[in-house]
PDB file of C-alpha atoms and ligand atoms in Angstrom:
ATOM      1  CA  MET A   1      -9.130 -17.869   0.263  1.00  0.00           C
ATOM      2  CA  ARG A   2      -9.731 -13.968   1.495  1.00  0.00           C
ATOM      3  CA  THR A   3      -8.857 -11.336  -0.564  1.00  0.00           C
ATOM      4  CA  ARG A   4      -9.580  -7.308  -0.624  1.00  0.00           C
ATOM      5  CA  PHE A   5      -9.620  -4.212  -2.080  1.00  0.00           C
ATOM      6  CA  ALA A   6      -8.346  -0.986  -0.273  1.00  0.00           C
ATOM      7  CA  PRO A   7      -8.860   2.219  -2.277  1.00  0.00           C
ATOM      8  CA  SER A   8      -8.047   5.207  -0.759  1.00  0.00           C
ATOM      9  CA  PRO A   9     -10.983   7.915  -0.406  1.00  0.00           C
ATOM     10  CA  THR A  10      -9.261  11.366  -1.595  1.00  0.00           C
ATOM     11  CA  GLY A  11     -10.844  10.758  -5.481  1.00  0.00           C
ATOM     12  CA  PRO A  12     -12.849   9.053  -7.822  1.00  0.00           C
ATOM     13  CA  LEU A  13     -11.981   5.286  -8.868  1.00  0.00           C
ATOM     14  CA  HIS A  14     -10.649   5.074 -12.301  1.00  0.00           C
ATOM     15  CA  LEU A  15     -10.174   2.042 -14.634  1.00  0.00           C
ATOM     16  CA  GLY A  16      -6.993   0.947 -12.571  1.00  0.00           C
ATOM     17  CA  HIS A  17      -9.067   0.731  -9.693  1.00  0.00           C
ATOM     18  CA  ALA A  18     -11.680  -1.388 -11.766  1.00  0.00           C
ATOM     19  CA  TRP A  19      -8.955  -3.832 -12.492  1.00  0.00           C
ATOM     20  CA  SER A  20      -7.711  -4.233  -9.129  1.00  0.00           C
ATOM     21  CA  ALA A  21     -11.271  -4.958  -7.781  1.00  0.00           C
ATOM     22  CA  TRP A  22     -12.490  -6.848 -10.232  1.00  0.00           C
ATOM     23  CA  SER A  23      -9.555  -9.140 -10.027  1.00  0.00           C
ATOM     24  CA  ALA A  24      -9.434  -9.456  -6.259  1.00  0.00           C
ATOM     25  CA  HIS A  25     -13.105  -9.968  -6.389  1.00  0.00           C
ATOM     26  CA  ASP A  26     -12.906 -12.715  -9.046  1.00  0.00           C
ATOM     27  CA  MET A  27     -10.275 -14.548  -7.527  1.00  0.00           C
ATOM     28  CA  ALA A  28     -12.130 -14.896  -4.295  1.00  0.00           C
ATOM     29  CA  ARG A  29     -15.591 -16.070  -6.054  1.00  0.00           C
ATOM     30  CA  ALA A  30     -13.610 -18.442  -7.883  1.00  0.00           C
ATOM     31  CA  ALA A  31     -12.230 -20.002  -5.028  1.00  0.00           C
ATOM     32  CA  GLY A  32     -15.598 -19.899  -2.924  1.00  0.00           C
ATOM     33  CA  GLY A  33     -13.707 -17.378  -0.853  1.00  0.00           C
ATOM     34  CA  ALA A  34     -14.496 -14.326   0.480  1.00  0.00           C
ATOM     35  CA  PHE A  35     -14.015 -10.801  -1.068  1.00  0.00           C
ATOM     36  CA  LEU A  36     -13.287  -7.637   1.496  1.00  0.00           C
ATOM     37  CA  LEU A  37     -13.489  -3.952   1.401  1.00  0.00           C
ATOM     38  CA  ARG A  38     -10.905  -1.858   3.424  1.00  0.00           C
ATOM     39  CA  ILE A  39     -11.100   2.070   3.115  1.00  0.00           C
ATOM     40  CA  GLU A  40      -7.341   3.634   3.314  1.00  0.00           C
ATOM     41  CA  ASP A  41      -8.019   6.591   5.065  1.00  0.00           C
ATOM     42  CA  ILE A  42      -5.286   7.454   7.189  1.00  0.00           C
ATOM     43  CA  ASP A  43      -4.688  10.568   5.482  1.00  0.00           C
ATOM     44  CA  ARG A  44      -7.388  12.590   7.196  1.00  0.00           C
ATOM     45  CA  GLN A  45      -6.495  15.758   4.967  1.00  0.00           C
ATOM     46  CA  ARG A  46      -6.819  14.299   1.552  1.00  0.00           C
ATOM     47  CA  SER A  47      -9.950  11.630   2.423  1.00  0.00           C
ATOM     48  CA  LYS A  48     -13.346  12.761   1.992  1.00  0.00           C
ATOM     49  CA  PRO A  49     -16.648  10.992   3.331  1.00  0.00           C
ATOM     50  CA  VAL A  50     -18.384  11.921  -0.301  1.00  0.00           C
ATOM     51  CA  TRP A  51     -15.394  10.063  -2.046  1.00  0.00           C
ATOM     52  CA  GLU A  52     -16.193   6.917   0.270  1.00  0.00           C
ATOM     53  CA  ALA A  53     -19.551   6.759  -0.663  1.00  0.00           C
ATOM     54  CA  ARG A  54     -18.556   7.358  -4.557  1.00  0.00           C
ATOM     55  CA  ILE A  55     -16.226   4.537  -4.217  1.00  0.00           C
ATOM     56  CA  GLU A  56     -19.197   2.025  -2.740  1.00  0.00           C
ATOM     57  CA  GLU A  57     -21.725   3.689  -5.623  1.00  0.00           C
ATOM     58  CA  ASP A  58     -19.050   2.813  -8.276  1.00  0.00           C
ATOM     59  CA  LEU A  59     -18.379  -0.491  -7.018  1.00  0.00           C
ATOM     60  CA  HIS A  60     -21.845  -1.396  -7.114  1.00  0.00           C
ATOM     61  CA  TRP A  61     -22.158  -0.597 -10.313  1.00  0.00           C
ATOM     62  CA  LEU A  62     -18.854  -2.685 -11.276  1.00  0.00           C
ATOM     63  CA  GLY A  63     -21.143  -5.523  -9.840  1.00  0.00           C
ATOM     64  CA  ILE A  64     -19.199  -5.914  -7.012  1.00  0.00           C
ATOM     65  CA  ALA A  65     -20.230  -6.659  -3.549  1.00  0.00           C
ATOM     66  CA  TRP A  66     -18.181  -7.411  -0.622  1.00  0.00           C
ATOM     67  CA  ASP A  67     -19.025 -10.113   2.423  1.00  0.00           C
ATOM     68  CA  GLU A  68     -17.853  -8.030   5.630  1.00  0.00           C
ATOM     69  CA  PRO A  69     -18.978  -4.363   6.793  1.00  0.00           C
ATOM     70  CA  PRO A  70     -15.593  -2.157   5.217  1.00  0.00           C
ATOM     71  CA  LEU A  71     -12.798  -1.704   7.658  1.00  0.00           C
ATOM     72  CA  ARG A  72     -12.146   1.910   7.822  1.00  0.00           C
ATOM     73  CA  GLN A  73      -8.487   2.743   8.812  1.00  0.00           C
ATOM     74  CA  SER A  74      -9.238   5.915  10.471  1.00  0.00           C
ATOM     75  CA  GLU A  75     -11.050   3.622  13.172  1.00  0.00           C
ATOM     76  CA  ARG A  76      -8.091   1.394  13.764  1.00  0.00           C
ATOM     77  CA  MET A  77      -5.460   3.877  15.245  1.00  0.00           C
ATOM     78  CA  GLU A  78      -5.413   2.275  18.364  1.00  0.00           C
ATOM     79  CA  ALA A  79      -4.351  -1.036  16.586  1.00  0.00           C
ATOM     80  CA  TYR A  80      -1.349   0.971  14.964  1.00  0.00           C
ATOM     81  CA  HIS A  81      -0.351   2.081  17.840  1.00  0.00           C
ATOM     82  CA  ALA A  82       0.212  -1.288  19.705  1.00  0.00           C
ATOM     83  CA  ALA A  83       1.965  -2.490  16.504  1.00  0.00           C
ATOM     84  CA  LEU A  84       4.179   0.624  16.871  1.00  0.00           C
ATOM     85  CA  ASP A  85       4.584   0.158  20.568  1.00  0.00           C
ATOM     86  CA  VAL A  86       5.940  -3.578  20.214  1.00  0.00           C
ATOM     87  CA  LEU A  87       8.544  -2.149  17.582  1.00  0.00           C
ATOM     88  CA  TRP A  88       9.269   0.840  19.979  1.00  0.00           C
ATOM     89  CA  ASP A  89       9.775  -1.594  22.956  1.00  0.00           C
ATOM     90  CA  ARG A  90      12.290  -3.700  20.616  1.00  0.00           C
ATOM     91  CA  GLU A  91      14.080  -0.415  19.764  1.00  0.00           C
ATOM     92  CA  LEU A  92      13.638  -0.977  16.247  1.00  0.00           C
ATOM     93  CA  LEU A  93      12.164   2.859  15.906  1.00  0.00           C
ATOM     94  CA  TYR A  94      13.965   6.055  16.213  1.00  0.00           C
ATOM     95  CA  PRO A  95      12.447   9.469  15.730  1.00  0.00           C
ATOM     96  CA  CYS A  96      13.648  11.124  12.790  1.00  0.00           C
ATOM     97  CA  THR A  97      13.469  15.306  12.374  1.00  0.00           C
ATOM     98  CA  CYS A  98      14.814  15.107   8.659  1.00  0.00           C
ATOM     99  CA  THR A  99      13.009  17.168   6.093  1.00  0.00           C
ATOM    100  CA  ARG A 100      12.439  16.296   2.352  1.00  0.00           C
ATOM    101  CA  ARG A 101      15.073  18.941   1.685  1.00  0.00           C
ATOM    102  CA  ASP A 102      17.516  17.979   4.806  1.00  0.00           C
ATOM    103  CA  ILE A 103      17.883  14.452   3.017  1.00  0.00           C
ATOM    104  CA  ALA A 104      18.320  15.815  -0.421  1.00  0.00           C
ATOM    105  CA  GLU A 105      21.364  17.818   1.370  1.00  0.00           C
ATOM    106  CA  ALA A 106      22.444  14.860   2.853  1.00  0.00           C
ATOM    107  CA  LEU A 107      22.492  12.676  -0.025  1.00  0.00           C
ATOM    108  CA  SER A 108      25.042  14.250  -2.405  1.00  0.00           C
ATOM    109  CA  ALA A 109      23.512  14.805  -5.828  1.00  0.00           C
ATOM    110  CA  PRO A 110      20.493  12.163  -5.250  1.00  0.00           C
ATOM    111  CA  GLN A 111      19.800  12.674  -8.765  1.00  0.00           C
ATOM    112  CA  GLU A 112      22.741  11.253  -9.762  1.00  0.00           C
ATOM    113  CA  GLY A 113      22.823   7.391  -8.436  1.00  0.00           C
ATOM    114  CA  ALA A 114      21.856   7.641  -4.798  1.00  0.00           C
ATOM    115  CA  PRO A 115      19.612   4.507  -4.810  1.00  0.00           C
ATOM    116  CA  MET A 116      15.883   5.117  -4.802  1.00  0.00           C
ATOM    117  CA  GLY A 117      13.837   3.108  -2.412  1.00  0.00           C
ATOM    118  CA  PRO A 118       9.843   2.405  -2.824  1.00  0.00           C
ATOM    119  CA  ASP A 119       9.160   5.627  -0.971  1.00  0.00           C
ATOM    120  CA  GLY A 120      12.187   7.817  -2.556  1.00  0.00           C
ATOM    121  CA  PRO A 121      15.717   7.819  -1.700  1.00  0.00           C
ATOM    122  CA  VAL A 122      16.749   5.683   0.595  1.00  0.00           C
ATOM    123  CA  TYR A 123      17.048   7.446   3.925  1.00  0.00           C
ATOM    124  CA  PRO A 124      20.804   8.583   4.931  1.00  0.00           C
ATOM    125  CA  GLY A 125      20.401   7.703   8.310  1.00  0.00           C
ATOM    126  CA  THR A 126      20.919  11.037   9.852  1.00  0.00           C
ATOM    127  CA  CYS A 127      18.870  10.527  12.854  1.00  0.00           C
ATOM    128  CA  ARG A 128      19.708   7.109  13.408  1.00  0.00           C
ATOM    129  CA  GLY A 129      21.932   8.236  16.668  1.00  0.00           C
ATOM    130  CA  ARG A 130      18.569   9.536  18.573  1.00  0.00           C
ATOM    131  CA  PRO A 131      17.454   7.890  21.591  1.00  0.00           C
ATOM    132  CA  ARG A 132      14.944   5.238  21.679  1.00  0.00           C
ATOM    133  CA  ASP A 133      14.256   4.643  24.962  1.00  0.00           C
ATOM    134  CA  GLY A 134      11.173   5.920  27.196  1.00  0.00           C
ATOM    135  CA  ALA A 135       7.977   6.347  26.196  1.00  0.00           C
ATOM    136  CA  ARG A 136       7.357   6.642  22.431  1.00  0.00           C
ATOM    137  CA  PRO A 137       6.921  10.279  20.803  1.00  0.00           C
ATOM    138  CA  ARG A 138       3.478  10.553  19.504  1.00  0.00           C
ATOM    139  CA  ASP A 139       3.953  13.420  17.430  1.00  0.00           C
ATOM    140  CA  ALA A 140       7.343  12.341  15.512  1.00  0.00           C
ATOM    141  CA  HIS A 141       8.517  10.703  12.462  1.00  0.00           C
ATOM    142  CA  LEU A 142       9.357   7.193  13.047  1.00  0.00           C
ATOM    143  CA  ARG A 143      11.618   5.251  10.941  1.00  0.00           C
ATOM    144  CA  LEU A 144      12.735   1.582  11.349  1.00  0.00           C
ATOM    145  CA  ASP A 145      16.013   0.688  11.891  1.00  0.00           C
ATOM    146  CA  MET A 146      16.326  -1.322   9.302  1.00  0.00           C
ATOM    147  CA  GLY A 147      19.979  -2.944  10.249  1.00  0.00           C
ATOM    148  CA  VAL A 148      18.696  -3.647  13.500  1.00  0.00           C
ATOM    149  CA  ALA A 149      15.466  -5.189  12.621  1.00  0.00           C
ATOM    150  CA  LEU A 150      17.081  -7.503  10.077  1.00  0.00           C
ATOM    151  CA  GLY A 151      19.421  -8.809  12.980  1.00  0.00           C
ATOM    152  CA  GLY A 152      20.514 -11.784  11.934  1.00  0.00           C
ATOM    153  CA  LEU A 153      17.997 -12.089   8.775  1.00  0.00           C
ATOM    154  CA  ALA A 154      19.934 -13.057   5.527  1.00  0.00           C
ATOM    155  CA  GLY A 155      16.810 -12.049   3.606  1.00  0.00           C
ATOM    156  CA  THR A 156      12.968 -12.817   3.306  1.00  0.00           C
ATOM    157  CA  ALA A 157      10.583 -14.233   1.161  1.00  0.00           C
ATOM    158  CA  PHE A 158       7.091 -14.356  -0.364  1.00  0.00           C
ATOM    159  CA  GLU A 159       5.058 -16.027  -2.944  1.00  0.00           C
ATOM    160  CA  GLU A 160       3.714 -14.170  -6.078  1.00  0.00           C
ATOM    161  CA  THR A 161       1.276 -15.370  -8.565  1.00  0.00           C
ATOM    162  CA  GLY A 162       0.853 -12.166 -10.628  1.00  0.00           C
ATOM    163  CA  PRO A 163       2.010 -11.902 -14.160  1.00  0.00           C
ATOM    164  CA  LEU A 164       4.759 -10.040 -14.211  1.00  0.00           C
ATOM    165  CA  ARG A 165       7.623 -11.996 -12.085  1.00  0.00           C
ATOM    166  CA  PRO A 166       5.223 -15.136 -10.858  1.00  0.00           C
ATOM    167  CA  GLY A 167       7.064 -17.807  -8.458  1.00  0.00           C
ATOM    168  CA  GLY A 168       9.427 -17.113  -5.023  1.00  0.00           C
ATOM    169  CA  VAL A 169      10.470 -13.685  -4.590  1.00  0.00           C
ATOM    170  CA  ARG A 170      13.394 -13.414  -2.466  1.00  0.00           C
ATOM    171  CA  THR A 171      14.861 -10.216  -0.670  1.00  0.00           C
ATOM    172  CA  GLU A 172      18.222 -10.312   0.222  1.00  0.00           C
ATOM    173  CA  ARG A 173      19.882  -8.399   3.282  1.00  0.00           C
ATOM    174  CA  GLU A 174      21.708  -6.007   1.184  1.00  0.00           C
ATOM    175  CA  THR A 175      18.828  -5.140  -0.815  1.00  0.00           C
ATOM    176  CA  TYR A 176      16.935  -4.184   2.338  1.00  0.00           C
ATOM    177  CA  LEU A 177      19.990  -1.981   3.788  1.00  0.00           C
ATOM    178  CA  ASP A 178      21.102  -0.649   0.436  1.00  0.00           C
ATOM    179  CA  ARG A 179      18.046  -0.339  -1.589  1.00  0.00           C
ATOM    180  CA  ILE A 180      15.069   0.091   0.817  1.00  0.00           C
ATOM    181  CA  GLY A 181      16.768   1.665   4.040  1.00  0.00           C
ATOM    182  CA  ASP A 182      15.093   3.057   7.291  1.00  0.00           C
ATOM    183  CA  VAL A 183      11.595   3.675   5.933  1.00  0.00           C
ATOM    184  CA  VAL A 184       8.618   5.859   8.015  1.00  0.00           C
ATOM    185  CA  LEU A 185       6.773   3.494   9.735  1.00  0.00           C
ATOM    186  CA  ALA A 186       4.839   6.703  11.432  1.00  0.00           C
ATOM    187  CA  ARG A 187       3.916   9.831  10.325  1.00  0.00           C
ATOM    188  CA  ARG A 188       3.957  12.601  12.368  1.00  0.00           C
ATOM    189  CA  ASP A 189       0.764  13.811  10.533  1.00  0.00           C
ATOM    190  CA  PHE A 190      -0.890  10.400  10.479  1.00  0.00           C
ATOM    191  CA  GLY A 191       0.220   8.679  13.526  1.00  0.00           C
ATOM    192  CA  THR A 192       0.980   5.730  11.367  1.00  0.00           C
ATOM    193  CA  SER A 193       1.761   5.044   7.563  1.00  0.00           C
ATOM    194  CA  TYR A 194       0.828   2.782   4.604  1.00  0.00           C
ATOM    195  CA  HIS A 195       3.034   0.505   5.237  1.00  0.00           C
ATOM    196  CA  LEU A 196       2.580  -0.320   8.814  1.00  0.00           C
ATOM    197  CA  SER A 197      -1.417  -0.004   8.472  1.00  0.00           C
ATOM    198  CA  VAL A 198      -1.686  -2.215   5.446  1.00  0.00           C
ATOM    199  CA  VAL A 199       0.353  -4.955   7.202  1.00  0.00           C
ATOM    200  CA  VAL A 200      -1.870  -5.084  10.385  1.00  0.00           C
ATOM    201  CA  ASP A 201      -5.175  -4.898   8.577  1.00  0.00           C
ATOM    202  CA  ASP A 202      -4.350  -7.186   6.146  1.00  0.00           C
ATOM    203  CA  ALA A 203      -3.688  -9.533   8.995  1.00  0.00           C
ATOM    204  CA  ALA A 204      -6.550  -8.084  10.922  1.00  0.00           C
ATOM    205  CA  GLN A 205      -9.025  -8.914   7.984  1.00  0.00           C
ATOM    206  CA  GLY A 206      -7.143 -12.477   7.351  1.00  0.00           C
ATOM    207  CA  ILE A 207      -6.371 -11.211   3.828  1.00  0.00           C
ATOM    208  CA  THR A 208      -5.008 -14.858   2.714  1.00  0.00           C
ATOM    209  CA  HIS A 209      -4.039 -13.092  -1.151  1.00  0.00           C
ATOM    210  CA  VAL A 210      -3.303  -9.791  -1.385  1.00  0.00           C
ATOM    211  CA  VAL A 211      -4.013  -8.316  -4.903  1.00  0.00           C
ATOM    212  CA  ARG A 212      -3.182  -5.220  -5.892  1.00  0.00           C
ATOM    213  CA  GLY A 213      -0.916  -3.087  -8.648  1.00  0.00           C
ATOM    214  CA  ALA A 214       2.123  -3.739  -9.619  1.00  0.00           C
ATOM    215  CA  ASP A 215       3.387  -0.097  -8.649  1.00  0.00           C
ATOM    216  CA  LEU A 216       3.014  -1.761  -5.041  1.00  0.00           C
ATOM    217  CA  PHE A 217       5.513  -4.979  -5.871  1.00  0.00           C
ATOM    218  CA  GLU A 218       8.693  -2.941  -4.615  1.00  0.00           C
ATOM    219  CA  ALA A 219       7.042  -2.141  -1.214  1.00  0.00           C
ATOM    220  CA  THR A 220       6.043  -5.754  -0.701  1.00  0.00           C
ATOM    221  CA  PRO A 221       9.417  -6.649   1.166  1.00  0.00           C
ATOM    222  CA  ILE A 222       8.888  -4.231   3.662  1.00  0.00           C
ATOM    223  CA  HIS A 223       5.695  -5.669   4.357  1.00  0.00           C
ATOM    224  CA  VAL A 224       7.301  -9.117   4.424  1.00  0.00           C
ATOM    225  CA  LEU A 225       9.346  -7.821   7.052  1.00  0.00           C
ATOM    226  CA  LEU A 226       6.762  -6.199   8.993  1.00  0.00           C
ATOM    227  CA  GLN A 227       4.778  -9.371   8.987  1.00  0.00           C
ATOM    228  CA  ARG A 228       7.871 -11.212  10.543  1.00  0.00           C
ATOM    229  CA  LEU A 229       8.795  -8.530  13.385  1.00  0.00           C
ATOM    230  CA  LEU A 230       5.156  -8.476  14.224  1.00  0.00           C
ATOM    231  CA  ASP A 231       4.715 -12.163  14.331  1.00  0.00           C
ATOM    232  CA  LEU A 232       1.862 -11.827  11.362  1.00  0.00           C
ATOM    233  CA  PRO A 233       1.212 -14.484   8.653  1.00  0.00           C
ATOM    234  CA  THR A 234       2.825 -13.717   5.162  1.00  0.00           C
ATOM    235  CA  PRO A 235      -0.120 -13.605   2.516  1.00  0.00           C
ATOM    236  CA  VAL A 236       0.697 -14.920  -1.002  1.00  0.00           C
ATOM    237  CA  TYR A 237       0.746 -11.872  -3.433  1.00  0.00           C
ATOM    238  CA  HIS A 238      -0.590 -11.286  -6.828  1.00  0.00           C
ATOM    239  CA  HIS A 239       0.368  -7.924  -8.382  1.00  0.00           C
ATOM    240  CA  HIS A 240      -1.635  -7.355 -11.527  1.00  0.00           C
ATOM    241  CA  ASP A 241      -0.451  -5.140 -14.434  1.00  0.00           C
ATOM    242  CA  LEU A 242      -1.344  -1.550 -14.516  1.00  0.00           C
ATOM    243  CA  VAL A 243      -3.869  -0.207 -16.475  1.00  0.00           C
ATOM    244  CA  ARG A 244      -2.248   2.584 -19.221  1.00  0.00           C
ATOM    245  CA  ASP A 245      -3.749   5.321 -21.185  1.00  0.00           C
ATOM    246  CA  ASP A 246      -3.160   4.993 -24.900  1.00  0.00           C
ATOM    247  CA  ALA A 247       0.325   6.829 -24.743  1.00  0.00           C
ATOM    248  CA  GLY A 248       1.081   4.055 -22.150  1.00  0.00           C
ATOM    249  CA  LYS A 249       1.234   6.375 -19.343  1.00  0.00           C
ATOM    250  CA  ARG A 250       0.003   4.576 -16.109  1.00  0.00           C
ATOM    251  CA  LEU A 251      -3.296   6.087 -14.828  1.00  0.00           C
ATOM    252  CA  ALA A 252      -3.263   8.212 -11.859  1.00  0.00           C
ATOM    253  CA  LYS A 253      -6.257   9.555  -9.701  1.00  0.00           C
ATOM    254  CA  ARG A 254      -5.965  13.134 -11.271  1.00  0.00           C
ATOM    255  CA  ASP A 255      -6.742  11.785 -14.581  1.00  0.00           C
ATOM    256  CA  ASP A 256     -10.443  12.264 -13.845  1.00  0.00           C
ATOM    257  CA  ALA A 257     -11.663  11.843 -17.398  1.00  0.00           C
ATOM    258  CA  ARG A 258     -11.113   8.270 -16.874  1.00  0.00           C
ATOM    259  CA  SER A 259     -13.168   7.910 -13.574  1.00  0.00           C
ATOM    260  CA  ILE A 260     -15.546   5.324 -13.579  1.00  0.00           C
ATOM    261  CA  GLU A 261     -17.973   7.664 -13.190  1.00  0.00           C
ATOM    262  CA  SER A 262     -17.057   9.408 -16.930  1.00  0.00           C
ATOM    263  CA  TYR A 263     -17.684   6.126 -18.210  1.00  0.00           C
ATOM    264  CA  ARG A 264     -21.085   5.852 -16.725  1.00  0.00           C
ATOM    265  CA  ALA A 265     -22.051   9.031 -17.403  1.00  0.00           C
ATOM    266  CA  ALA A 266     -21.095   8.434 -21.241  1.00  0.00           C
ATOM    267  CA  GLY A 267     -23.512   5.501 -21.168  1.00  0.00           C
ATOM    268  CA  TRP A 268     -20.925   2.325 -21.219  1.00  0.00           C
ATOM    269  CA  THR A 269     -22.178  -0.558 -19.187  1.00  0.00           C
ATOM    270  CA  ALA A 270     -19.753  -2.476 -16.497  1.00  0.00           C
ATOM    271  CA  ALA A 271     -19.549  -5.258 -18.961  1.00  0.00           C
ATOM    272  CA  ALA A 272     -18.403  -3.450 -21.958  1.00  0.00           C
ATOM    273  CA  LEU A 273     -15.978  -1.547 -19.591  1.00  0.00           C
ATOM    274  CA  ARG A 274     -14.813  -5.199 -18.525  1.00  0.00           C
ATOM    275  CA  THR A 275     -14.376  -6.323 -22.036  1.00  0.00           C
ATOM    276  CA  ARG A 276     -12.247  -3.239 -22.502  1.00  0.00           C
ATOM    277  CA  LEU A 277     -10.037  -3.581 -20.013  1.00  0.00           C
ATOM    278  CA  ASP A 278      -9.623  -7.549 -20.555  1.00  0.00           C
ATOM    279  CA  ARG A 279      -8.414  -6.667 -24.154  1.00  0.00           C
ATOM    280  CA  ALA A 280      -5.969  -3.880 -22.986  1.00  0.00           C
ATOM    281  CA  LEU A 281      -3.907  -6.018 -20.083  1.00  0.00           C
ATOM    282  CA  THR A 282      -4.432  -9.192 -21.872  1.00  0.00           C
ATOM    283  CA  ALA A 283      -2.740  -7.771 -25.542  1.00  0.00           C
ATOM    284  CA  PRO A 284       0.353  -9.034 -26.356  1.00  0.00           C
TER     285      PRO A 284
HETATM  286  N1  LIG B   1      -4.377   2.250  -0.569  1.00  0.00           N
HETATM  287  C1  LIG B   1      -3.717   1.694  -2.050  1.00  0.00           C
HETATM  288  C2  LIG B   1      -4.067   2.828  -3.172  1.00  0.00           C
HETATM  289  O1  LIG B   1      -5.198   3.164  -3.183  1.00  0.00           O
HETATM  290  C3  LIG B   1      -3.583   0.138  -2.036  1.00  0.00           C
HETATM  291  C4  LIG B   1      -2.859  -0.308  -0.782  1.00  0.00           C
HETATM  292  C5  LIG B   1      -2.920  -1.674  -1.174  1.00  0.00           C
HETATM  293  O2  LIG B   1      -3.545  -2.675  -1.942  1.00  0.00           O
HETATM  294  O3  LIG B   1      -1.982  -2.524  -0.576  1.00  0.00           O
HETATM  295  O4  LIG B   1      -3.186   2.587  -3.951  1.00  0.00           O
END
């Protein structure tokens, strides 16, 4: 078994991160497997080395050690370009010049029923007819043509072991077309995307069990389809419940008051924090 923790160094780790890291770490240790760290820093504007250093410090404080040097996504652009080239050469990608506003306008009254996908409103397909031959444009948004990518596929499946939807999870072709749509796989500003990079790197790190928050459950069918298209193995997924604040609201990175560092500063021990989280997440 090989698991990983994959934070973005764009702010302090909070309680939700601690839970994710502990879950992935403990699952690997219990099985005598390996636990790895990946720094997801494709957003060069928001990622800062200082956050990366503080993430590592917090993980040490939590009692978490990783078995291989951390993989840094900013050093992996060649691998992402290679994967995008494969998809481009198969004419599965097209350049898109739509702004958020263009998309909102193309979808009449998006707030009233246009389906929301994992990345926002399902793309209406405005740019789908654009040429996809010649060299792959490096400075454009590239979308996956979902219909062409699916080909004759009736659907996909993955195995989920998390508490929310344990068992086999199937995603039908119609769901891909109507509820996910033509997702962006290369952003003009990043040269890649979260979906593309996470799939390429989970395979590169040999991850057998992806442990992460339930907020990424809906994005998983995109990853499973990309694994098929790129001929990569599909790991087992374990989406854990999200840590919520006392009002039941999901914790976001901007809630600095709940950062691991603030607990450290207030004199908490990692063991006490762990007990608190165990209770919060196993409470009926
Ligand atoms: N980098 C993502 C985050 O910080 C996690 C991605 C993943 O675990 O697949 O939310």
